[in-house]
Amino acid sequence: EDIQDRVSKMKSWTAPGPYMIHTYRLKKLTTLHERLAAQMNQLLIHGSHPGWLTQGRTILILKEPQKGPTPSNY
């Protein structure tokens, strides 16, 4: 229930994670919500998580090419 509520509030077409699963798909795969909740509870109980779970990738996108690569232009 909590997972379904949180997933429903997420933006659908943001960049997918390392497994290339878009949030749109998570919203539609409601049968996974119970399993996701169980996995999250296990993480909370054990107090640790695998390193890959918090890894991410950031891609800077240039707003206006004519301004050049100044930090405020990303």
mmCIF file of C-alpha atoms in Angstrom:
data_model
loop_
_atom_site.group_PDB
_atom_site.id
_atom_site.type_symbol
_atom_site.label_atom_id
_atom_site.label_comp_id
_atom_site.label_asym_id
_atom_site.label_seq_id
_atom_site.Cartn_x
_atom_site.Cartn_y
_atom_site.Cartn_z
ATOM 1 C CA GLU A 1 0.000 0.000 0.000
ATOM 2 C CA ASP A 2 2.769 2.440 0.953
ATOM 3 C CA ILE A 3 4.852 1.400 -2.077
ATOM 4 C CA GLN A 4 1.874 1.798 -4.408
ATOM 5 C CA ASP A 5 1.209 5.272 -3.002
ATOM 6 C CA ARG A 6 4.826 6.342 -3.441
ATOM 7 C CA VAL A 7 5.205 4.857 -6.916
ATOM 8 C CA SER A 8 2.003 6.543 -8.065
ATOM 9 C CA LYS A 9 3.463 9.952 -7.100
ATOM 10 C CA MET A 10 6.664 9.446 -9.120
ATOM 11 C CA LYS A 11 7.088 11.041 -12.549
ATOM 12 C CA SER A 12 6.465 8.452 -15.259
ATOM 13 C CA TRP A 13 9.101 9.195 -17.873
ATOM 14 C CA THR A 14 12.174 10.208 -15.898
ATOM 15 C CA ALA A 15 15.489 8.545 -16.693
ATOM 16 C CA PRO A 16 15.451 4.831 -15.840
ATOM 17 C CA GLY A 17 17.860 3.261 -13.385
ATOM 18 C CA PRO A 18 20.686 0.852 -14.226
ATOM 19 C CA TYR A 19 18.186 -1.880 -15.154
ATOM 20 C CA MET A 20 16.472 0.474 -17.636
ATOM 21 C CA ILE A 21 13.051 0.183 -15.979
ATOM 22 C CA HIS A 22 11.004 3.364 -16.322
ATOM 23 C CA THR A 23 8.750 4.448 -13.459
ATOM 24 C CA TYR A 24 5.839 4.178 -15.902
ATOM 25 C CA ARG A 25 6.372 0.406 -15.961
ATOM 26 C CA LEU A 26 6.586 0.178 -12.155
ATOM 27 C CA LYS A 27 3.240 1.929 -11.935
ATOM 28 C CA LYS A 28 1.667 -0.648 -14.256
ATOM 29 C CA LEU A 29 3.300 -3.687 -12.614
ATOM 30 C CA THR A 30 1.221 -3.515 -9.444
ATOM 31 C CA THR A 31 1.869 -7.184 -8.680
ATOM 32 C CA LEU A 32 5.473 -6.199 -7.880
ATOM 33 C CA HIS A 33 4.506 -3.630 -5.249
ATOM 34 C CA GLU A 34 4.103 -6.189 -2.458
ATOM 35 C CA ARG A 35 7.482 -7.738 -3.272
ATOM 36 C CA LEU A 36 9.135 -4.292 -3.384
ATOM 37 C CA ALA A 37 7.682 -3.499 0.046
ATOM 38 C CA ALA A 38 9.065 -6.763 1.445
ATOM 39 C CA GLN A 39 12.512 -6.016 0.012
ATOM 40 C CA MET A 40 12.503 -2.489 1.440
ATOM 41 C CA ASN A 41 11.485 -3.829 4.844
ATOM 42 C CA GLN A 42 14.423 -6.257 4.746
ATOM 43 C CA LEU A 43 16.790 -3.367 4.040
ATOM 44 C CA LEU A 44 15.396 -1.494 7.037
ATOM 45 C CA ILE A 45 15.612 -4.533 9.317
ATOM 46 C CA HIS A 46 19.231 -5.320 8.382
ATOM 47 C CA GLY A 47 20.274 -1.680 8.482
ATOM 48 C CA SER A 48 22.510 -1.946 5.425
ATOM 49 C CA HIS A 49 22.119 -2.094 1.682
ATOM 50 C CA PRO A 50 24.129 -3.281 -1.312
ATOM 51 C CA GLY A 51 26.317 -0.598 -2.875
ATOM 52 C CA TRP A 52 24.685 -0.846 -6.293
ATOM 53 C CA LEU A 53 21.377 0.312 -4.822
ATOM 54 C CA THR A 54 22.626 3.859 -4.287
ATOM 55 C CA GLN A 55 24.795 4.224 -7.370
ATOM 56 C CA GLY A 56 23.667 6.687 -9.976
ATOM 57 C CA ARG A 57 24.736 8.583 -13.040
ATOM 58 C CA THR A 58 24.348 12.283 -13.716
ATOM 59 C CA ILE A 59 24.401 13.723 -17.213
ATOM 60 C CA LEU A 60 24.679 17.491 -17.473
ATOM 61 C CA ILE A 61 22.653 18.997 -20.298
ATOM 62 C CA LEU A 62 23.749 22.296 -21.797
ATOM 63 C CA LYS A 63 20.849 24.799 -21.765
ATOM 64 C CA GLU A 64 22.049 27.330 -24.337
ATOM 65 C CA PRO A 65 25.018 26.297 -26.535
ATOM 66 C CA GLN A 66 25.842 29.906 -27.444
ATOM 67 C CA LYS A 67 26.610 30.687 -23.767
ATOM 68 C CA GLY A 68 29.246 27.981 -23.622
ATOM 69 C CA PRO A 69 30.171 25.551 -20.849
ATOM 70 C CA THR A 70 29.729 27.849 -17.845
ATOM 71 C CA PRO A 71 28.408 26.120 -14.702
ATOM 72 C CA SER A 72 25.217 28.205 -14.661
ATOM 73 C CA ASN A 73 24.383 27.033 -18.195
ATOM 74 C CA TYR A 74 23.589 23.460 -17.158
#
